Coordinates of C-alpha atoms in Angstrom, one line a residue:
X285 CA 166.7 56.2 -74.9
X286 CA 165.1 57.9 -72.3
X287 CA 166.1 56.3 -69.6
X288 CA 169.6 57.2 -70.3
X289 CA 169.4 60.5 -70.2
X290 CA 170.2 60.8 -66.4
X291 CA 173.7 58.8 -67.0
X292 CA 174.5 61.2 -70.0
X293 CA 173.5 64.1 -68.0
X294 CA 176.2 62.6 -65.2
X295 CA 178.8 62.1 -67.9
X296 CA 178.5 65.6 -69.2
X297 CA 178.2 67.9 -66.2
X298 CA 180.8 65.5 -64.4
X299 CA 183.5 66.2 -67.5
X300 CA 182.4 70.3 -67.0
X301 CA 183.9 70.2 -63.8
X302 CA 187.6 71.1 -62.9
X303 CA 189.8 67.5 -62.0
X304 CA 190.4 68.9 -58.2
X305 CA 187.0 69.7 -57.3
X306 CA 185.3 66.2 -58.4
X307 CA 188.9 64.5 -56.7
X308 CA 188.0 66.3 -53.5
X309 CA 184.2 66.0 -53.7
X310 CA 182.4 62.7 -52.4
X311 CA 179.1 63.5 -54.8
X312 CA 178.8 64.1 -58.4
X313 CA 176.4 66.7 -59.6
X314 CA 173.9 65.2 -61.6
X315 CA 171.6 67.6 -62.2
X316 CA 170.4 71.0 -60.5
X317 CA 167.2 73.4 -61.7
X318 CA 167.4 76.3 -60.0
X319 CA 163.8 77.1 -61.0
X320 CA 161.9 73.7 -61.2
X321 CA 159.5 75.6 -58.8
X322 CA 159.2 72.2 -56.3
X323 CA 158.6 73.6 -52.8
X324 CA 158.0 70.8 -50.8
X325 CA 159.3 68.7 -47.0
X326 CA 161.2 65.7 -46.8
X327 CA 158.0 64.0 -45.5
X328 CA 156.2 64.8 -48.8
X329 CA 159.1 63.3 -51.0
X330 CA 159.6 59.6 -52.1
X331 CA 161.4 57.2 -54.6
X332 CA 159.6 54.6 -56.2
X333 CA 159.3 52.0 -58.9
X334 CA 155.5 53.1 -59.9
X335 CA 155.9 50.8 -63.1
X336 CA 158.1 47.6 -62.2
X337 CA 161.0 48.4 -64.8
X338 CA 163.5 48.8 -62.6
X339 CA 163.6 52.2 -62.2
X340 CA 162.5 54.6 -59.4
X341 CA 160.9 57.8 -59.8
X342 CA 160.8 60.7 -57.7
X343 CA 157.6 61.7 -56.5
X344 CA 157.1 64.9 -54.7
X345 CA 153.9 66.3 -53.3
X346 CA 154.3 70.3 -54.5
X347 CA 153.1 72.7 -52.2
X348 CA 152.7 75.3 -54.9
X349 CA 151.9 79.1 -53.2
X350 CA 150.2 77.6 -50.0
X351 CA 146.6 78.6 -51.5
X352 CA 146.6 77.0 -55.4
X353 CA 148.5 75.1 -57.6
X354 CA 149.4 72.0 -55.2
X355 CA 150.1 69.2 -57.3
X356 CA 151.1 65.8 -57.1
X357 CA 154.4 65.8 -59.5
X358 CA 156.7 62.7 -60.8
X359 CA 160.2 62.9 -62.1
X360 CA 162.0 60.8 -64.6
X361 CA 165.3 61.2 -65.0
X362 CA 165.5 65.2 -65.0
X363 CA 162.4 65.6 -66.4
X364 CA 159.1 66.4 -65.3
X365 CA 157.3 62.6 -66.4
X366 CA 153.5 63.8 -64.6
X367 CA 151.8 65.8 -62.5
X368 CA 148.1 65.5 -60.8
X369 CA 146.0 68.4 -59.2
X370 CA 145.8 68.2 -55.4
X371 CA 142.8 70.1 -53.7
X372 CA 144.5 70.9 -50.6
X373 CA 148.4 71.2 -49.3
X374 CA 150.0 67.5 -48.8
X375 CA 151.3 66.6 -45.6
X376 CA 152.7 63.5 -45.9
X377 CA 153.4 61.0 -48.6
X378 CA 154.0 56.9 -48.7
X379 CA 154.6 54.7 -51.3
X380 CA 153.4 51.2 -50.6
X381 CA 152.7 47.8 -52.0
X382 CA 149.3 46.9 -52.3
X383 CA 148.8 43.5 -54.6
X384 CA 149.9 40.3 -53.9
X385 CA 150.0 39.7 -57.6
X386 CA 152.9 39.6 -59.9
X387 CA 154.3 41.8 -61.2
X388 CA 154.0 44.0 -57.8
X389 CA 153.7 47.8 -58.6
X390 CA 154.1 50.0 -55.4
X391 CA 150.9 52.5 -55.1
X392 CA 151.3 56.6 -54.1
X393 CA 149.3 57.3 -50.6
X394 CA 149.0 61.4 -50.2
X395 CA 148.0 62.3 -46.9
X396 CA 146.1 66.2 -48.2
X397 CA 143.4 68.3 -45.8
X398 CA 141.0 65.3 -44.7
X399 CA 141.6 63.0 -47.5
X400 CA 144.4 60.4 -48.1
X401 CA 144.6 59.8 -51.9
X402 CA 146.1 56.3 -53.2
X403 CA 147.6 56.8 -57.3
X404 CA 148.4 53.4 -58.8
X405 CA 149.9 53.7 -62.3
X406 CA 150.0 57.4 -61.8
X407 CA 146.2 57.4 -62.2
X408 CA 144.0 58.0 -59.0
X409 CA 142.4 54.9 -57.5
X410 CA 141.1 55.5 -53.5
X411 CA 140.2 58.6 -51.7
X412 CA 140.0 58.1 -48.0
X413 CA 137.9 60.6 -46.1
X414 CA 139.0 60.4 -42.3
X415 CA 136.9 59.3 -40.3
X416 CA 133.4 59.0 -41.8
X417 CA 134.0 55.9 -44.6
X418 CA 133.7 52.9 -42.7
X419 CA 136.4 50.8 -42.0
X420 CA 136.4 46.3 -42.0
X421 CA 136.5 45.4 -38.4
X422 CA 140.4 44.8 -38.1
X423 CA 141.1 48.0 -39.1
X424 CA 138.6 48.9 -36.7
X425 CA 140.3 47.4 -33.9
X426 CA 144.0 48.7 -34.8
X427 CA 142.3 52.0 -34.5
X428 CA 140.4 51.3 -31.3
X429 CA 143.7 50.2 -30.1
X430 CA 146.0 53.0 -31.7
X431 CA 143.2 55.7 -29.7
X432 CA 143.7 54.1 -26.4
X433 CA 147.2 55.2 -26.5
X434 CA 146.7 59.0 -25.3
X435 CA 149.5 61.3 -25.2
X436 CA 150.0 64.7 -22.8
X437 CA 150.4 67.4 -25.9
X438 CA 150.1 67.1 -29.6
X439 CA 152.0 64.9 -31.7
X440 CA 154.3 67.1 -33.7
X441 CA 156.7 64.0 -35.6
X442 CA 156.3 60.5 -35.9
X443 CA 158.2 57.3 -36.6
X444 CA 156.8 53.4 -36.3
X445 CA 158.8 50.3 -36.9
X446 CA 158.1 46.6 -36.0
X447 CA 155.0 45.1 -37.0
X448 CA 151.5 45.5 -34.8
X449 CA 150.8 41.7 -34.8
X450 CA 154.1 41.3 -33.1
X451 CA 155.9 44.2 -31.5
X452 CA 155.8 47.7 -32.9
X453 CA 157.3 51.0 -31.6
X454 CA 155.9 54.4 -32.0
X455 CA 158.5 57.1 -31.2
X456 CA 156.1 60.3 -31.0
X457 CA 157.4 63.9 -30.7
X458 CA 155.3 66.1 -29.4
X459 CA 154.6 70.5 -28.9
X460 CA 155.3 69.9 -25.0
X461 CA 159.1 69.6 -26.2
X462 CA 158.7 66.1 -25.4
X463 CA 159.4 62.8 -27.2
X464 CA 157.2 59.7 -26.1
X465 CA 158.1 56.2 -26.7
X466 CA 154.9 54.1 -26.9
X467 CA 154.8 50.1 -27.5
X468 CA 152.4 47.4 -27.9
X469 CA 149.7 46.7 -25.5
X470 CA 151.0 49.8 -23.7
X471 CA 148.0 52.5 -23.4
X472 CA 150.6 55.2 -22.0
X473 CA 153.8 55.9 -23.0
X474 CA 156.4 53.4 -21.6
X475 CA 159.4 56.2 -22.0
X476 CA 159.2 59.9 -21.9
X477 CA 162.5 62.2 -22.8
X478 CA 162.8 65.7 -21.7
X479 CA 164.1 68.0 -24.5
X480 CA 165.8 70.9 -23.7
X481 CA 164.2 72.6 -26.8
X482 CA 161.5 72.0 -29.4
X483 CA 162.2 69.0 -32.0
X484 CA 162.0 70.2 -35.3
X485 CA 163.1 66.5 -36.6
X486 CA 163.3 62.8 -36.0
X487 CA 165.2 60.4 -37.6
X488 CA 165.3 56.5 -36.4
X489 CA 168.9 54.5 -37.2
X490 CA 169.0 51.4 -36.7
X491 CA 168.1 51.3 -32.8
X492 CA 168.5 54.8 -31.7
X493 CA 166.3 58.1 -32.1
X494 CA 168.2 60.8 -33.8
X495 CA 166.5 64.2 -32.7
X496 CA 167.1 67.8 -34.1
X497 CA 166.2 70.9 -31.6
X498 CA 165.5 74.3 -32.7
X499 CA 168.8 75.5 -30.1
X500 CA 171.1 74.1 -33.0
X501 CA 171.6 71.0 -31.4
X502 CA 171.5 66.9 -32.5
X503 CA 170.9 64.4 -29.9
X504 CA 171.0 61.1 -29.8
X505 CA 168.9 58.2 -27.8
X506 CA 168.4 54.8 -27.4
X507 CA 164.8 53.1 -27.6
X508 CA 164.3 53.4 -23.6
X509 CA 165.1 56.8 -24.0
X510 CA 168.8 56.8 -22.3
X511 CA 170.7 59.8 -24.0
X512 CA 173.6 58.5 -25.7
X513 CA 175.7 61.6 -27.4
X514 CA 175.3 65.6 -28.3
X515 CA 176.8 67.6 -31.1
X516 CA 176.5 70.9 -31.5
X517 CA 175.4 72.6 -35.0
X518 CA 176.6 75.8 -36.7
X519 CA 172.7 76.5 -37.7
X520 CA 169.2 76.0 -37.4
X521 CA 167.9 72.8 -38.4
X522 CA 165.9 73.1 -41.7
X523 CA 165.4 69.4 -42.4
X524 CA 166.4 65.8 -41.5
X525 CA 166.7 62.4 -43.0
X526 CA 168.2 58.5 -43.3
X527 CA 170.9 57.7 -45.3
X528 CA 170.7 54.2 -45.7
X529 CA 173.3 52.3 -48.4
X530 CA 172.7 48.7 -47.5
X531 CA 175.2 47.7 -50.1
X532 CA 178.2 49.0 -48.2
X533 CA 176.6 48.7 -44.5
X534 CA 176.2 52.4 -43.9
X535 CA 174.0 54.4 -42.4
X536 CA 174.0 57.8 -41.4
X537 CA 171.9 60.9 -40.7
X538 CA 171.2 63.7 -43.1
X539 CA 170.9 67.1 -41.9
X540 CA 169.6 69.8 -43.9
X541 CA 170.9 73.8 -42.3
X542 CA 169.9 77.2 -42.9
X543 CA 173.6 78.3 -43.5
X544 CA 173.3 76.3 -47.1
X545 CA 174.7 73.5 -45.9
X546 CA 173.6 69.4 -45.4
X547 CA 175.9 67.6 -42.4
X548 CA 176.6 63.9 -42.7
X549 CA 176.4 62.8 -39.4
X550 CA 177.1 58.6 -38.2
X551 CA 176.4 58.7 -34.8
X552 CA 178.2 61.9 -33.2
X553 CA 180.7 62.3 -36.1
X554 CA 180.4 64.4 -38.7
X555 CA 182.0 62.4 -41.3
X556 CA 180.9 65.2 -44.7
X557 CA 179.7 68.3 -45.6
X558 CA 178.0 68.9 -48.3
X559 CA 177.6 72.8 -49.8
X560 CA 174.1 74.2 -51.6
X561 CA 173.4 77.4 -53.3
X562 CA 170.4 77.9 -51.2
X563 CA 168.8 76.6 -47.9
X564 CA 167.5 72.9 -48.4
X565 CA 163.9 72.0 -47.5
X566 CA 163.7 68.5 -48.3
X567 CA 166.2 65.4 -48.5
X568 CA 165.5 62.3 -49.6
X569 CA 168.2 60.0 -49.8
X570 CA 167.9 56.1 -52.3
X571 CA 167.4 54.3 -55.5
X572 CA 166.9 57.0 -58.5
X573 CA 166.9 55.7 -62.2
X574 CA 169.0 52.7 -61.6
X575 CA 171.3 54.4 -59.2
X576 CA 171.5 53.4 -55.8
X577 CA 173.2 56.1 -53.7
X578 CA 171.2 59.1 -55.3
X579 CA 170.8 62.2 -52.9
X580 CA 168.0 64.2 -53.8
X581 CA 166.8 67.5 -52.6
X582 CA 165.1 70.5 -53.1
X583 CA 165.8 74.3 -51.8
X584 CA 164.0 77.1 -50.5
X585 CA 163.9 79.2 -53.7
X586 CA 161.9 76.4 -55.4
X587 CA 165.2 74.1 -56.6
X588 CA 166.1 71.1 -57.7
X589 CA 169.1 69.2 -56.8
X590 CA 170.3 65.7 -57.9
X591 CA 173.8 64.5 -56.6
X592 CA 175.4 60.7 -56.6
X593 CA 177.5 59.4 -54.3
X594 CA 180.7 57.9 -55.7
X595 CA 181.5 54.1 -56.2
X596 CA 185.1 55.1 -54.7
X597 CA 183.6 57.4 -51.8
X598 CA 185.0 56.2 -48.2
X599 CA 183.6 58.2 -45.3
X600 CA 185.9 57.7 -42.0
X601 CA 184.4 57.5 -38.5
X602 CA 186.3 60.3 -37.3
X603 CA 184.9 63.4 -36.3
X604 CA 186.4 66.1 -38.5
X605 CA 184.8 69.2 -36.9
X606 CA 186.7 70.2 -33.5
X607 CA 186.6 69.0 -30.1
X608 CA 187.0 66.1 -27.8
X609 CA 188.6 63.0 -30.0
X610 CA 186.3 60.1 -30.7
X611 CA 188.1 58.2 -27.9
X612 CA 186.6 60.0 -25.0
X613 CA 183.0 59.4 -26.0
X614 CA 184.3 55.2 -26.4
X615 CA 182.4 53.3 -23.1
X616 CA 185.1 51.7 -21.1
X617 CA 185.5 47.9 -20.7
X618 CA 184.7 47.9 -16.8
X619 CA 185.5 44.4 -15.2
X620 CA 182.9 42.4 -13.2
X621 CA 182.7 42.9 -9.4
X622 CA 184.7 40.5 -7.8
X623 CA 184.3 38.8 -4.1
X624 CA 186.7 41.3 -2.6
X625 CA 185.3 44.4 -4.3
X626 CA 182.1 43.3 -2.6
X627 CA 183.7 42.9 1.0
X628 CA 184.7 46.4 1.0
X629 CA 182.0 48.1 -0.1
X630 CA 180.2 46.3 2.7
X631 CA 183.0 47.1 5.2
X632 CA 182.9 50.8 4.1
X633 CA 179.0 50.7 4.6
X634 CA 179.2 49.3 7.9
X635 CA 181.6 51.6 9.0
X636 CA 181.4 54.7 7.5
X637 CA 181.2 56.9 10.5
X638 CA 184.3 55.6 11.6
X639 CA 186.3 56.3 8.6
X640 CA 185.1 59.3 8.0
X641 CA 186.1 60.7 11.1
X642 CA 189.5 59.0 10.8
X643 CA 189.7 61.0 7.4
X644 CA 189.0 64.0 9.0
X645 CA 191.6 63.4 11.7
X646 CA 194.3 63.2 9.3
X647 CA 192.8 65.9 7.1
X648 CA 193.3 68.1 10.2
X649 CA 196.8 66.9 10.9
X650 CA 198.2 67.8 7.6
X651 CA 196.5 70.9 7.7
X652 CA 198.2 71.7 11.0
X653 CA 201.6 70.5 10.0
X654 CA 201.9 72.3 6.7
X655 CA 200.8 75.8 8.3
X656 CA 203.8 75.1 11.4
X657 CA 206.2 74.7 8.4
X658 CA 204.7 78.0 6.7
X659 CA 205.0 79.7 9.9
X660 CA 208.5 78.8 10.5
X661 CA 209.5 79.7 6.9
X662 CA 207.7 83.0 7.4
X663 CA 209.7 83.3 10.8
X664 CA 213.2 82.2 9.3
X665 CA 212.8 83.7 5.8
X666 CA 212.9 80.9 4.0
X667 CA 210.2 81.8 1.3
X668 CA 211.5 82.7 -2.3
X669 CA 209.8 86.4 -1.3
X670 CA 210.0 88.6 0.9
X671 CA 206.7 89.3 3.8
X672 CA 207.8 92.4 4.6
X673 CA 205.4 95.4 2.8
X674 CA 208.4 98.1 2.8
X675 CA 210.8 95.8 0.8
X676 CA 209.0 93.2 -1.3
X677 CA 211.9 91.5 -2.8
X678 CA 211.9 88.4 -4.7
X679 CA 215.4 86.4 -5.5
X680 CA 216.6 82.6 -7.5
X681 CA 220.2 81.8 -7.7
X682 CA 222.0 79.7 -10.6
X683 CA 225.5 77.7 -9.6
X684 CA 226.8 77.2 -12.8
X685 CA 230.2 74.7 -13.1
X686 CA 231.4 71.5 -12.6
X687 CA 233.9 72.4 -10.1
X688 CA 235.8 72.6 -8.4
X689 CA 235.4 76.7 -9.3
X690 CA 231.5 77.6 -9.1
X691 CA 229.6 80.8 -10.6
X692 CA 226.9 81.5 -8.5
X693 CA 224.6 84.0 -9.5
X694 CA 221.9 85.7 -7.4
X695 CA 218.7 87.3 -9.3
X696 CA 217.3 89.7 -7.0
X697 CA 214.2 92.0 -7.8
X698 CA 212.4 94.7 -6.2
X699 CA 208.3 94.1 -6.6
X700 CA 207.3 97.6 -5.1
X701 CA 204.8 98.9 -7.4
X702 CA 206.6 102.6 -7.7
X703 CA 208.8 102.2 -4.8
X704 CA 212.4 102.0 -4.8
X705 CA 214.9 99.7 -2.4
X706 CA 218.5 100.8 -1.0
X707 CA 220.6 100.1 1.7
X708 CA 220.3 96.0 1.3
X709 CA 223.2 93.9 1.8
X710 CA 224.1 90.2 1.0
X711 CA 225.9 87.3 3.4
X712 CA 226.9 83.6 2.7
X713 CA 227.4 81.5 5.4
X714 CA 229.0 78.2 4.1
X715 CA 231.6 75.0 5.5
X716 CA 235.0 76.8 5.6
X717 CA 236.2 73.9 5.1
X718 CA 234.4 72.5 2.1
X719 CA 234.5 76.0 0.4
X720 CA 236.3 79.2 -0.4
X721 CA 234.8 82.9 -1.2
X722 CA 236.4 85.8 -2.7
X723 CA 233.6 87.9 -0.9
X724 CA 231.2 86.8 1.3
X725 CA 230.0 89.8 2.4
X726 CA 229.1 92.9 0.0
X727 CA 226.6 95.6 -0.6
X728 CA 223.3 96.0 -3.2
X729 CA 222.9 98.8 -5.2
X730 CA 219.6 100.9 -5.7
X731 CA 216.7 98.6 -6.7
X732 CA 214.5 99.8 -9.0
X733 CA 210.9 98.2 -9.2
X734 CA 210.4 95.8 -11.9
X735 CA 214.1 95.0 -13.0
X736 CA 216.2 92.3 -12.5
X737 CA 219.3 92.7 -10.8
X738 CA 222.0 89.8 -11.0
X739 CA 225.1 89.9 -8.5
X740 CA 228.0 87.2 -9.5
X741 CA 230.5 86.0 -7.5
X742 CA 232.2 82.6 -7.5
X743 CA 232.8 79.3 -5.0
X744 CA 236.1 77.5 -5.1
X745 CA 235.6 73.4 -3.9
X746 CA 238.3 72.8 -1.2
X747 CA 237.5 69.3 -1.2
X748 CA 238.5 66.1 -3.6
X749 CA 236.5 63.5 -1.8
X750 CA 233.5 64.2 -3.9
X751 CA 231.1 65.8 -1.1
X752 CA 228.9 68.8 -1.1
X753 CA 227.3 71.3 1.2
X754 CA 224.9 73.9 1.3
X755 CA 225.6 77.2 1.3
X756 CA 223.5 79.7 2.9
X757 CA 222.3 83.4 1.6
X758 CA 221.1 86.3 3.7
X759 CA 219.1 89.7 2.6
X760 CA 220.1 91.7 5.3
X761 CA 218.5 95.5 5.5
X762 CA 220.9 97.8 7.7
X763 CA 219.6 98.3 11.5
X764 CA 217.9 95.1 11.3
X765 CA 218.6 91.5 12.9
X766 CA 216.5 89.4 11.3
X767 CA 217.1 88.9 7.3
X768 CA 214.8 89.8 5.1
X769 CA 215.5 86.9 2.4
X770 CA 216.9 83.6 3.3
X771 CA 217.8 81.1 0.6
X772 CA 219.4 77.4 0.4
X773 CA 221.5 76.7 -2.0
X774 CA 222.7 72.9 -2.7
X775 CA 225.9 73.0 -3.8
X776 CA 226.9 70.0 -6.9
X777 CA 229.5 67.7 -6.0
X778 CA 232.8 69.0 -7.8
X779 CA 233.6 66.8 -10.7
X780 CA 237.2 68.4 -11.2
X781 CA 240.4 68.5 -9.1
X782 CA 242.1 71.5 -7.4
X783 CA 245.4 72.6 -8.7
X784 CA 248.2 73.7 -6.1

């Protein structure tokens, strides 16, 4: 009966909540002890099947105060099933198979103060002092081996894969801010990465290093070190860890924040969110009970938390915090260099003197050209605005009809700061015989700085053989030859007919 108390503890607590906030959620809450009194890391947390029924157990190396009560503790279900006395704070914890016999029961390794401790059937069975018990000579030479690698600073995290008769990988980050990438028969490392901060976790997927900094950044690498991606985090990083559901081919990286909250991360995406009542310490991510996607973790205050993922739970690939879309980050499919490419570049290397000063020639043309046709707008007025400093006037005109009687309408606009405009006039110049004016020729007003002045009159199209013109405009200032304002207009061909 007791090993159905986890799925009855689902049932009820999953009933207690309202419809809409299970529908929305991706987790169910199993089970949460706000004062289980578990302080503990994610490297000092497993899930195991320590008696070959099936089911794993959590087992959690308790840090206690720091000074006393660190013990060795083993949950079943929601309950507390065991716990051992350690003598010193735990630093690290393994489970591991170590009979070949059947039926194969995974042993406890506790890595605490200079002793590794091995529990089999929750009962002790080793202790390991490091490094005066002796050791059988292939051990002996793994170790000889594993101290020839040296390192620059001290090794801060650590993560191995492959095996050490064949390849192996050791992915060490160290106090330096650096991470070294050290491989068989190699006595240095064989790939360094620069970090622009401390790591404060390390998390391998698949065949890339997932790194947490302490400037509220995750990076990502590849095994030679190349950097792949960046995303930035609202928070410190607390604690890190591997999803890994090999049932639905997903993986993705856990990442524990001190704003209460645990990112989902596959690759750069952040594909969930998950929300805590406290900062979480420790995240360890499997197999509980007979439940395989069981996320487990434990908060700041001492807490327990116990959430499933559900059966009908689809994470999407794209990033739902905002920013660049997924696309940009997508490596394009660049084609292979062909014959010609590879003629040109050679061409351009062999004479890149030459075209460089051919660039430059026609650099400087242009150049010259478009200041001639400033100049000789300055010189004619042909600029929308005016480049005289005592009557900085801006004007746009509008022809409005389809003929063959035009509006035209000239916006005119004094951009003095304080000081005013008079005595201005306005002349068309236009094809007499194209085009008819009721007044060609009339004064401005006052012009005010800052307001728009518009001045209508109207063009009568003298012409039915469907041709245009351009009509002319002059600012004139009294006293004064040269115009202060000189605008083209092109007239639209007139789509009507005159009447007689």
């Amino acid at each position: 009966m007791q090993r159905w108390f986890l799925i009855w503890t689902v049932c009820s607590e999953f009933f207690l909540c309202s419809c809409s906030s299970v529908a929305s959620s991706k987790w169910l809450d199993a089970h949460y002890d706000p004062v289980a009194n578990l302080y503990t890391f994610s490297s000092c947390i497993a899930l195991s099947d320590l008696h070959g029924d099936g089911e794993n157990k959590l087992v959690a190396g308790d840090l206690g105060t720091g000074v006393c009560n660190m013990k060795l503790k083993v949950y079943h279900g929601t309950g507390l099933l065991s716990e051992s006395t350690l003598l010193d704070l735990p630093t690290g914890m393994v489970s591991f198979l170590m009979d070949l016999h059947e039926p194969r029961t995974p042993a406890i390794a506790v890595a605490s103060g200079p002793f590794i401790y091995v529990y089999k059937n929750l009962r002790p069975y080793f202790k390991f002092t490091l490094p005066s018990l002796e050791v059988n000579p292939l051990e002996q030479d793994v170790w000889s081996q594993a101290k020839e690698m040296s390192l620059p600073s001290t090794p801060n995290l650590m993560d191995v894969t492959g095996q050490f008769d064949v390849e192996f990988r050791i992915t060490v980050a160290c106090r330096n801010g650096n991470i070294y990438i050290l491989r068989r028969d190699s006595p240095k490392p064989k790939y360094c990465i620069e970090l622009s901060s401390h790591p404060v976790g390390l998390v391998r997927m698949g065949k890339n290093v997932v790194v947490g900094c302490s400037h509220e950044t995750l990076h990502g690498y590849t095994q030679k070190g190349k950097k792949l991606w960046t995303a930035y985090l609202p928070a410190p990083v607390t604690t890190m860890a591997l999803m890994d559901l090999p049932t639905r081919g997903f993986q993705a990286v856990l990442v524990g924040l001190a704003n209460c909250e645990v990112h989902m991360y596959r690759d750069k995406n952040l594909v969930s969110t998950i929300k805590t009542p406290d900062v979480v310490t420790s995240i360890c991510f499997g197999r509980y009970g007979r439940e395989d996607g069981t996320l487990i973790m434990t908060t700041k205050g001492g807490g327990l938390i116990v959430k499933i993922l559900k059966r009908t739970a689809v994470f999407e690939d794209r990033d739902s915090a905002p920013g660049p879309p997924i696309a940009q980050s997508i490596r394009l499919n660049v084609p292979k260099k062909t014959k010609l490419y590879v003629d040109q570049t050679l061409r351009e290397r062999e004479n890149a003197v030459a075209m460089h000063r051919a660039f430059q020639m026609d650099l400087s043309r242009l150049r010259l050209a478009a200041a001639r046709a400033y100049v000789k707008a300055l010189e004619s007025s042909l600029t929308p605005m005016s480049a005289s400093l005592t009557e900085p006037l801006k004007m746009n005109a509008v022809v409005q009809g389809l003929g063959p009687s035009f509006k035209l309408t000239l916006n005119i606009q004094n951009t003095a700061a304080c000081r005013p405009v008079m005595n201005l006039a306005i002349s068309f110049l236009y094809d007499e015989n194209l085009y008819s004016m009721r007044t060609a020729f009339f004064k401005i007003p006052l012009l005010v700085p800052g307001l728009n002045y518009p001045i209508d009159t109207f063009v009568e199209c003298l012409s039915d053989k469907g041709i245009s013109d351009i009509i002319k405009v002059f600012v004139l200032r009294e006293g004064k030859s040269a115009p202060l304002l000189t605008a083209h207009i092109n007239m639209p061909v007139s789509e009507g007919l005159a009447l007689n």
